[in-house]
PDB file of C-alpha atoms in Angstrom:
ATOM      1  CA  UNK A   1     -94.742 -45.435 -48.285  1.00 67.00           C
ATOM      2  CA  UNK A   2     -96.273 -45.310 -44.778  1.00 68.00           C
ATOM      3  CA  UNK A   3     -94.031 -43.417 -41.987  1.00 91.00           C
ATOM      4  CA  UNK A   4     -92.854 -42.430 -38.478  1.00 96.00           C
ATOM      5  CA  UNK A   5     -90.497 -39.942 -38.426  1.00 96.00           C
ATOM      6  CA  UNK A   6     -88.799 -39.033 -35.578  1.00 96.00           C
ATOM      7  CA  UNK A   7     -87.618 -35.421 -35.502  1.00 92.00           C
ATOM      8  CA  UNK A   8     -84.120 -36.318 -34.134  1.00 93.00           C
ATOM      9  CA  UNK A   9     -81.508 -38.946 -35.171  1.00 94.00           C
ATOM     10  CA  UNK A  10     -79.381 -37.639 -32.431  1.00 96.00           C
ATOM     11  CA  UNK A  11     -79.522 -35.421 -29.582  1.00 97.00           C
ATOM     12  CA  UNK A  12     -77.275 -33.611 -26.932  1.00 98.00           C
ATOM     13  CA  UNK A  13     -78.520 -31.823 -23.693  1.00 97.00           C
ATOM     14  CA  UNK A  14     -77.132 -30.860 -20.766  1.00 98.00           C
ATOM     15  CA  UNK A  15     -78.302 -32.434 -17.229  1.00 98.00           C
ATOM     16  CA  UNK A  16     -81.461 -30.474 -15.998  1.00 97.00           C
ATOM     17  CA  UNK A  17     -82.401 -29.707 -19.308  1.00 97.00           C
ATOM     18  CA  UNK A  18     -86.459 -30.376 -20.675  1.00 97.00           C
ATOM     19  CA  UNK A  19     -85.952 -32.111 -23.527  1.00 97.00           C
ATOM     20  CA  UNK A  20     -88.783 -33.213 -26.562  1.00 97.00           C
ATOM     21  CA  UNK A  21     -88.845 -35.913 -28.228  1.00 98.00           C
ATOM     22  CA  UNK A  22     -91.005 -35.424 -31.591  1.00 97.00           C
ATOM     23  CA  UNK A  23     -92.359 -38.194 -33.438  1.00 97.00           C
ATOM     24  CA  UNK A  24     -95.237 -38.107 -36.585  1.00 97.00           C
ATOM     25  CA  UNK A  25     -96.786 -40.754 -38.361  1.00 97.00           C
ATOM     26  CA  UNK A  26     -98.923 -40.645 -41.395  1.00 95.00           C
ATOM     27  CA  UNK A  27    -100.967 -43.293 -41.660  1.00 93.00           C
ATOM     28  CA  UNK A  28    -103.828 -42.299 -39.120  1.00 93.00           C
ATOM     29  CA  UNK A  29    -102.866 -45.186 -36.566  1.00 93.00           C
ATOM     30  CA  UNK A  30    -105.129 -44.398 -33.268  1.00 92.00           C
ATOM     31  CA  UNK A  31    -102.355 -46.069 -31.171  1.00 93.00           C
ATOM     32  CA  UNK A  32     -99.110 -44.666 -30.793  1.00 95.00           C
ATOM     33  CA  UNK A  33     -95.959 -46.072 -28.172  1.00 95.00           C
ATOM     34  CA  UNK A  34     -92.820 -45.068 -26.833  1.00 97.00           C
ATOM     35  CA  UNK A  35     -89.851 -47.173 -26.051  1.00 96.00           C
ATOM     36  CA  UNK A  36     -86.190 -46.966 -24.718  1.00 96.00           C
ATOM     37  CA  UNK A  37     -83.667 -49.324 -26.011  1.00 95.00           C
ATOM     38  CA  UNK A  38     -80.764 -50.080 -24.169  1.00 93.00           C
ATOM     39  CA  UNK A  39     -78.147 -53.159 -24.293  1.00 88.00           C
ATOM     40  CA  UNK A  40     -79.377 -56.238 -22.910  1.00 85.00           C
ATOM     41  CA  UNK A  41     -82.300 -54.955 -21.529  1.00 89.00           C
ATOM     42  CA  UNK A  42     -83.896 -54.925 -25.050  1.00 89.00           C
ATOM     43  CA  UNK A  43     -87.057 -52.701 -25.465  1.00 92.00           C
ATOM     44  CA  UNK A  44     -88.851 -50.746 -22.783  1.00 93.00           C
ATOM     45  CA  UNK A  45     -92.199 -49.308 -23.180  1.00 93.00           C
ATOM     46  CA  UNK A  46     -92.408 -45.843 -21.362  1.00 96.00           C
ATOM     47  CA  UNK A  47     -95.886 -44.584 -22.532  1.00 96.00           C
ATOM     48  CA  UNK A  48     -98.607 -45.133 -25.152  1.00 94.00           C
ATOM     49  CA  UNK A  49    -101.260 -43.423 -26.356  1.00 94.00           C
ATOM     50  CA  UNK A  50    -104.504 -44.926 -27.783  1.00 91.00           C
ATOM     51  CA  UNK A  51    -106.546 -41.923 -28.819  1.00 91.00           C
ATOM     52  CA  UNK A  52    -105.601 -38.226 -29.064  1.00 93.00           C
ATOM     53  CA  UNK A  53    -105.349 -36.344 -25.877  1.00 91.00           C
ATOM     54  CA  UNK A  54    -105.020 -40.073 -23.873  1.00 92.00           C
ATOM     55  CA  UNK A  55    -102.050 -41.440 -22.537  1.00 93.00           C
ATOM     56  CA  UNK A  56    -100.642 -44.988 -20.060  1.00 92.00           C
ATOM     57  CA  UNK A  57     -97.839 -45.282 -18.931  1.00 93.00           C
ATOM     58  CA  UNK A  58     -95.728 -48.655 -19.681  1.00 91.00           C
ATOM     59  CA  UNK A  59     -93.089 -49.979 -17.838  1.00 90.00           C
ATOM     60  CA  UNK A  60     -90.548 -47.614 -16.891  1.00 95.00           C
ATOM     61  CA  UNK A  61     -92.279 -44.196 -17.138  1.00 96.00           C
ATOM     62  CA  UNK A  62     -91.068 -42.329 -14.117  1.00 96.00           C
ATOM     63  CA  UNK A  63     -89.050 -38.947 -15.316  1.00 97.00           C
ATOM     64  CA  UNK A  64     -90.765 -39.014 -18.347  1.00 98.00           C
ATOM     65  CA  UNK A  65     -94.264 -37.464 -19.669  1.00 97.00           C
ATOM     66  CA  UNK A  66     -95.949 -37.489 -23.187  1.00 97.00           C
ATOM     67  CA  UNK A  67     -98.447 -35.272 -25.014  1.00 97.00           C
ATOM     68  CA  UNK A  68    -101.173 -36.185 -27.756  1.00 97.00           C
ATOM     69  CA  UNK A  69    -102.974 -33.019 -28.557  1.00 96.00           C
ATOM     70  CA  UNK A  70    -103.233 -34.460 -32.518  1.00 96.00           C
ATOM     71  CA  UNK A  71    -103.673 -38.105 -33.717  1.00 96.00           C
ATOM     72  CA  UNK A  72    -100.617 -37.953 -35.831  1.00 97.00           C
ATOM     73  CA  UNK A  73     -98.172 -36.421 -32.977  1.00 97.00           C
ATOM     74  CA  UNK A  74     -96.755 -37.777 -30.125  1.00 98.00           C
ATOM     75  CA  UNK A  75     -94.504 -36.055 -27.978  1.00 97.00           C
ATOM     76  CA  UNK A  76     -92.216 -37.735 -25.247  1.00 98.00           C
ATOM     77  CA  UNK A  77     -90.977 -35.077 -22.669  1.00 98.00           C
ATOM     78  CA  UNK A  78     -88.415 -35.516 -20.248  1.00 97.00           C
ATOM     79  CA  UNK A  79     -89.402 -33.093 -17.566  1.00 94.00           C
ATOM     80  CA  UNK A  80     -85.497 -32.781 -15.873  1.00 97.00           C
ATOM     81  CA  UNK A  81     -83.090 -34.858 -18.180  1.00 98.00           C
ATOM     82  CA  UNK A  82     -80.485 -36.895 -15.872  1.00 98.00           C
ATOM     83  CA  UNK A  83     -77.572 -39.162 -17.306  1.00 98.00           C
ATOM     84  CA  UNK A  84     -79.481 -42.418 -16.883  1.00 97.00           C
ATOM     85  CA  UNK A  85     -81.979 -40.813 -19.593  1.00 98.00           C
ATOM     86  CA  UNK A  86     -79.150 -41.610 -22.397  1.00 98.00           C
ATOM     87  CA  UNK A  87     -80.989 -44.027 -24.397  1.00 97.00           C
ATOM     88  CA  UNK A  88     -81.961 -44.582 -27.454  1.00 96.00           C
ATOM     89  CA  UNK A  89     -85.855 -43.592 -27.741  1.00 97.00           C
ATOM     90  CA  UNK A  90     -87.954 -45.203 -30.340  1.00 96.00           C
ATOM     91  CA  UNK A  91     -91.440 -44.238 -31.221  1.00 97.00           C
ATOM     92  CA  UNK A  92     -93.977 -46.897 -32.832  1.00 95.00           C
ATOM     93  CA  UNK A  93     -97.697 -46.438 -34.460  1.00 94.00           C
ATOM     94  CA  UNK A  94     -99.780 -49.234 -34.519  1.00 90.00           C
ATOM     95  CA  UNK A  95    -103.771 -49.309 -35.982  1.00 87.00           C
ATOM     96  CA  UNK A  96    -106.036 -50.285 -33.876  1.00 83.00           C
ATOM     97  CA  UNK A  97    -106.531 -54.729 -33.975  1.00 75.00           C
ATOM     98  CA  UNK A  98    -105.172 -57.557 -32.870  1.00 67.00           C
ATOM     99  CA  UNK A  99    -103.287 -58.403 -35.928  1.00 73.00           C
ATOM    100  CA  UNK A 100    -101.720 -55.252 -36.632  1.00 79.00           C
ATOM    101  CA  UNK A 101     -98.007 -54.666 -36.959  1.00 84.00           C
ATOM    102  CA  UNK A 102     -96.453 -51.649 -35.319  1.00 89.00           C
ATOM    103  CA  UNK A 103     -94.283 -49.365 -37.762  1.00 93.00           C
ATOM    104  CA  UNK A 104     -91.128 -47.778 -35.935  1.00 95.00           C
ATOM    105  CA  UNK A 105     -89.144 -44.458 -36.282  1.00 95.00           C
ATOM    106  CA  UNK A 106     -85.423 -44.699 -37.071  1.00 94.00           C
ATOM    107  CA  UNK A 107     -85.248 -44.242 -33.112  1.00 95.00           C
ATOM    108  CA  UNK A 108     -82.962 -41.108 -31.828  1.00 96.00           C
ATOM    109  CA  UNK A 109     -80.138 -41.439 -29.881  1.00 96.00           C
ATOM    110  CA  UNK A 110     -80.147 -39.080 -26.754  1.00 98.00           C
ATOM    111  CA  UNK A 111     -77.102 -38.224 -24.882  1.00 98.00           C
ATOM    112  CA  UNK A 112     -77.261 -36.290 -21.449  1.00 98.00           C
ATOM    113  CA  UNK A 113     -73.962 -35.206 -20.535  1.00 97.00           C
TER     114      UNK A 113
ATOM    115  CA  UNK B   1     -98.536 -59.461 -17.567  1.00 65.00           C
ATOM    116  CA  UNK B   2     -96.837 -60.392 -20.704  1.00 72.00           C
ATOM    117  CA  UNK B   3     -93.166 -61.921 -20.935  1.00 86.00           C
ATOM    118  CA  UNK B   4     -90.566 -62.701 -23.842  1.00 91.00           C
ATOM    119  CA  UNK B   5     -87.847 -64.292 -23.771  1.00 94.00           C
ATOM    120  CA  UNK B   6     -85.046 -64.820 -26.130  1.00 94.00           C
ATOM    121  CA  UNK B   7     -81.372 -65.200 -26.191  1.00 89.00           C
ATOM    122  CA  UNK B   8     -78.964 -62.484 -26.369  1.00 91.00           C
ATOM    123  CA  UNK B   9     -76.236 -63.611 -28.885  1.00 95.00           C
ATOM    124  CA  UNK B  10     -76.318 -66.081 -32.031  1.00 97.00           C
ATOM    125  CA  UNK B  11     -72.907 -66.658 -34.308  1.00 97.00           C
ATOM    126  CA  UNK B  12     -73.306 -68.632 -37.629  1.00 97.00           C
ATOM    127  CA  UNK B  13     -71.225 -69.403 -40.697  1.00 97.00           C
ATOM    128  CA  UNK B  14     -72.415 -67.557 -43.705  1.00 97.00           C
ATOM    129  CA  UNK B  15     -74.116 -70.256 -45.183  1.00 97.00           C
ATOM    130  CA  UNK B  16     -75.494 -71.980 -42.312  1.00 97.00           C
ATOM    131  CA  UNK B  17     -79.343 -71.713 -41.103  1.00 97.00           C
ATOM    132  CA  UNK B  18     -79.781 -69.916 -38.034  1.00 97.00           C
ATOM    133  CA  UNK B  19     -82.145 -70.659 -35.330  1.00 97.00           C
ATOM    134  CA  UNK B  20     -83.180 -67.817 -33.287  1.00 98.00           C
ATOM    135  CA  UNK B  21     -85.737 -68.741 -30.501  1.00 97.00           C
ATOM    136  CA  UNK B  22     -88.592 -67.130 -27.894  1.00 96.00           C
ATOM    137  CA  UNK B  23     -90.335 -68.387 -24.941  1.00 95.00           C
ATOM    138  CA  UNK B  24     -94.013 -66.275 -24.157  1.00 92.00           C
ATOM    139  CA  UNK B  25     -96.435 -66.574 -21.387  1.00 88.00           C
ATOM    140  CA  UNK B  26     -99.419 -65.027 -22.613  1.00 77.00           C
ATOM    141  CA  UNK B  27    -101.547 -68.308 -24.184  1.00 67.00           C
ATOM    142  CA  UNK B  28    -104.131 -65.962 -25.891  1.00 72.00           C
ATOM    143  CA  UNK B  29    -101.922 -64.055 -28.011  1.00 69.00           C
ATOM    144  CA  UNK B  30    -102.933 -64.414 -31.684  1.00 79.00           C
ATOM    145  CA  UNK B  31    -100.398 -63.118 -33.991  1.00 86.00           C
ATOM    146  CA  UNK B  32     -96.911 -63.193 -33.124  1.00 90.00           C
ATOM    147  CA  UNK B  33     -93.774 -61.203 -34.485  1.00 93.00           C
ATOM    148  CA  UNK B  34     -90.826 -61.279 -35.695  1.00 96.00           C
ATOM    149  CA  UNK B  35     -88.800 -58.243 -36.212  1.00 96.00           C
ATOM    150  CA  UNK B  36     -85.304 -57.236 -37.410  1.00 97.00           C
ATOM    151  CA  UNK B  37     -83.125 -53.928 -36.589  1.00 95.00           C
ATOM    152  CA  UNK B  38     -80.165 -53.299 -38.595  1.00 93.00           C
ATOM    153  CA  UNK B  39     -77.485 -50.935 -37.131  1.00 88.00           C
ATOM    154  CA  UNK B  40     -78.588 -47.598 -36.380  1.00 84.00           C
ATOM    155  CA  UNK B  41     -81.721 -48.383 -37.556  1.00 87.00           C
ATOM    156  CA  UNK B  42     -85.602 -48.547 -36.165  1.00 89.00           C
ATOM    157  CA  UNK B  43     -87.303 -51.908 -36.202  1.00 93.00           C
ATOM    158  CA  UNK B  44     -88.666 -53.611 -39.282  1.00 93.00           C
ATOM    159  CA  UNK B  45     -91.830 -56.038 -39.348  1.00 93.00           C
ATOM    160  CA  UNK B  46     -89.855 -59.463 -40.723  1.00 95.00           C
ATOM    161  CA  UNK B  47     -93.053 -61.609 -40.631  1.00 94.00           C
ATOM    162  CA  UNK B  48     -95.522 -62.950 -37.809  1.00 92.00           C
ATOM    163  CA  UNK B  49     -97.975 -66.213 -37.310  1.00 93.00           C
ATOM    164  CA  UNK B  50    -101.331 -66.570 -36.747  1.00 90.00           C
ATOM    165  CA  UNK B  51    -101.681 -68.211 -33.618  1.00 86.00           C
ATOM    166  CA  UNK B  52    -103.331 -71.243 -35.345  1.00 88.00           C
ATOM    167  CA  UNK B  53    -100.673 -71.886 -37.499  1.00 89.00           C
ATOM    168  CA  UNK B  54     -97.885 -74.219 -37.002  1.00 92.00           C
ATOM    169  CA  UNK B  55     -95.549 -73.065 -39.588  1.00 95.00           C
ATOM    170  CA  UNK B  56     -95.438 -70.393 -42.095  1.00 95.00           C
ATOM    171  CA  UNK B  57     -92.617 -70.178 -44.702  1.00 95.00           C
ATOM    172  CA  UNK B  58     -91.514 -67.013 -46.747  1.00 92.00           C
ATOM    173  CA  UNK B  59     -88.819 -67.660 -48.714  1.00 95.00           C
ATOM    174  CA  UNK B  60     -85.687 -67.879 -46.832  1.00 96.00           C
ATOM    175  CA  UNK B  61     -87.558 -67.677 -43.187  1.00 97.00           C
ATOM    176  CA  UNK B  62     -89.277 -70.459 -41.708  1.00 97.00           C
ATOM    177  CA  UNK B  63     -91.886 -69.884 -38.565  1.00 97.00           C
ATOM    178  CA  UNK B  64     -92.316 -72.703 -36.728  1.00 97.00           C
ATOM    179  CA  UNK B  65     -95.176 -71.964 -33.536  1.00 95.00           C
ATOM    180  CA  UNK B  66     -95.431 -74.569 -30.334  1.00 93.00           C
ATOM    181  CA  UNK B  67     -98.771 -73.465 -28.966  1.00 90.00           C
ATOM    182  CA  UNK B  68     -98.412 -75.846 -25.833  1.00 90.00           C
ATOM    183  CA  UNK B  69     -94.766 -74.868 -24.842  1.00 92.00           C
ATOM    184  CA  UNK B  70     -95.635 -71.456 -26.046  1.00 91.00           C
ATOM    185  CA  UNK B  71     -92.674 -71.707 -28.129  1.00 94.00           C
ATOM    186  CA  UNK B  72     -91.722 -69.562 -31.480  1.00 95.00           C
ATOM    187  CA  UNK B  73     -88.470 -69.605 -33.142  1.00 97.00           C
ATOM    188  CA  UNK B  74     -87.344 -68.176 -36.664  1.00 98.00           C
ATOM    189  CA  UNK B  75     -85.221 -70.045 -38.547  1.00 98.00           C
ATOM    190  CA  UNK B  76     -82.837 -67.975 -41.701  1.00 97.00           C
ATOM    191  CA  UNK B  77     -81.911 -70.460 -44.030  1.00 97.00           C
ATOM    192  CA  UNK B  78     -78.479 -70.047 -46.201  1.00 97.00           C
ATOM    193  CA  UNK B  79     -77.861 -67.042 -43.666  1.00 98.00           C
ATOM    194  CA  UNK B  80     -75.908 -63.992 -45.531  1.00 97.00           C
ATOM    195  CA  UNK B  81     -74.033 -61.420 -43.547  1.00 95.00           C
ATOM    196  CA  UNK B  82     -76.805 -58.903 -44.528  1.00 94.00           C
ATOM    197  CA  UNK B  83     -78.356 -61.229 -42.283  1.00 96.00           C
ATOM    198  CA  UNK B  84     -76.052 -59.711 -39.081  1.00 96.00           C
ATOM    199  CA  UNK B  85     -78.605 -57.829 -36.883  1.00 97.00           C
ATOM    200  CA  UNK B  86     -80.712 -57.722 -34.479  1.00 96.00           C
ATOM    201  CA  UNK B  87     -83.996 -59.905 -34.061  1.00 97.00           C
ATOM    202  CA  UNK B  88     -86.594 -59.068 -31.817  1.00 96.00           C
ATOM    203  CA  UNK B  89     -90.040 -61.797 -30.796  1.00 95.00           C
ATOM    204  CA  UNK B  90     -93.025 -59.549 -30.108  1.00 92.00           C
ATOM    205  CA  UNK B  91     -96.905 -60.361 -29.116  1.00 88.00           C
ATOM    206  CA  UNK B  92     -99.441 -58.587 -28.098  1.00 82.00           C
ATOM    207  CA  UNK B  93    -100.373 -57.676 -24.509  1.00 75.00           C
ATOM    208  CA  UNK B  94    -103.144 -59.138 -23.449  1.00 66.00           C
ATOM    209  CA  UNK B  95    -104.284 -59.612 -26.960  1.00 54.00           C
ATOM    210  CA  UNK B  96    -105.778 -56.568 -26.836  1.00 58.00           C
ATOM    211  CA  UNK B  97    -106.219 -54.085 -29.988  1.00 56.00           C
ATOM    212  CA  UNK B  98    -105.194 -51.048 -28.445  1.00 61.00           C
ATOM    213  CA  UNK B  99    -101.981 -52.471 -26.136  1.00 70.00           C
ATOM    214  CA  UNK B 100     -98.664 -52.113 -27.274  1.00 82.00           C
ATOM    215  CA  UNK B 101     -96.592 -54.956 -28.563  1.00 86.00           C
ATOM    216  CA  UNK B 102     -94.665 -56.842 -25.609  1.00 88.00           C
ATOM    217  CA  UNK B 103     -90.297 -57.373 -26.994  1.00 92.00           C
ATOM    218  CA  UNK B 104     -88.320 -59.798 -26.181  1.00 92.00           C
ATOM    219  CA  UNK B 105     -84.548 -58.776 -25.670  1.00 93.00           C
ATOM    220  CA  UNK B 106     -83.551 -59.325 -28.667  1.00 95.00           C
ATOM    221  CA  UNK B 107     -81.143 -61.955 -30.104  1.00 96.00           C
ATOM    222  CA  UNK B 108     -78.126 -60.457 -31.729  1.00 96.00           C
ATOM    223  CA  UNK B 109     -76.965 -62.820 -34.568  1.00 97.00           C
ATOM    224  CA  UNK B 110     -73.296 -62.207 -36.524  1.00 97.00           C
ATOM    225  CA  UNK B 111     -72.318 -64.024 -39.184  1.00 97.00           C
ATOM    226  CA  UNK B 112     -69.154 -65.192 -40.121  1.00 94.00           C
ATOM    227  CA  UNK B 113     -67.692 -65.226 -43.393  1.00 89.00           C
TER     228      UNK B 113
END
């Protein structure tokens, strides 16, 4: 049974905090994605990697950084957290093609208080 | 780049079919997605289309593709409240093998029993 695991379902940190996000997958996907979900403004890409130790950033990736030092890791770091980081974060693998699907943690729900 | 678009909020009877429907702008895109989060819950591949296809049918879940209008909607028929959940249109962006998948918002559909 192919997998992304996330290493948090839910998470509390304090404002000002640096805060990592974990996320493994096991079915030696080059590409790998991070997204924020929030109500009504569906899903936001924040970075993605396509190989190890490369990284773009998406749409909204400003207070946020990412590490790929191994093909099955990626690592989603918020560098100061601040409320507006709340969010659910959900990580994605996806092999490299165009008719690939992408396989999705069960997300983790941070809360910066 | 890409855009998808899709209504927020969908109520059916149980027993009804339920259309749930995207707009995309990216003509090149050759498999499109549909996929389904359940509360609390990561996303879940529910099917996709070929690009060259005008309808695919799997069971309860009818594709239907409009190439020109660039134009896919899902249809659930004899929708069950395990139906209730989220339902999210995705393509590619750019059509590229190593780009993330582009989301809609996501259509929200309850079901009334």
């Amino acid at each position: 049974d192919v997998k992304v695991t996330q290493s948090s379902r839910y998470l509390v940190k304090r404002t000002g905090e640096k805060v990592f996000l974990e996320c493994v997958q096991d079915m030696d996907h080059e590409n790998m994605f991070w997204y924020r979900q929030d109500p009504g403004l569906g899903l936001r890409l924040i970075y993605f990697s396509y190989d190890v130790k490369m990284k773009e950033k998406g749409d909204i990736p400003e207070g946020y950084s990412v590490s790929r030092e191994k093909k099955e890791r990626f690592s989603l770091i918020l560098e100061s957290a601040s409320t507006n980081q709340t969010s659910m974060y959900l990580c994605a693998s996806r092999q490299h093609g165009t008719n690939t699907e992408a396989f999705f943690g069960q997300g983790t729900r941070l809360t910066v208080v | 780049g890409e855009d998808v678009e899709q209504s927020l909020f969908l109520s059916v009877r149980e027993g009804d079919s339920s259309v749930i429907n995207c707009t995309y702008t990216d003509s090149s895109s050759t498999y499109l997605y549909w996929y389904k989060q359940e509360p609390g819950a990561g996303l879940q591949l529910l099917t996709y289309i070929f690009s060259n296809m005008d309808m695919k049918q799997d069971q309860r879940l009818t594709v239907l593709l409009n190439k020109k209008d660039k134009h896919l909607s899902l249809r659930i028929a004899d929708t069950q409240t395990g139906d209730s959940a989220i339902y999210f249109c995705a393509v590619p962006f750019r059509n590229s093998g190593n780009t993330p998948l582009v989301f809609g918002k996501g259509t929200r559909l309850s079901v009334i029993a």
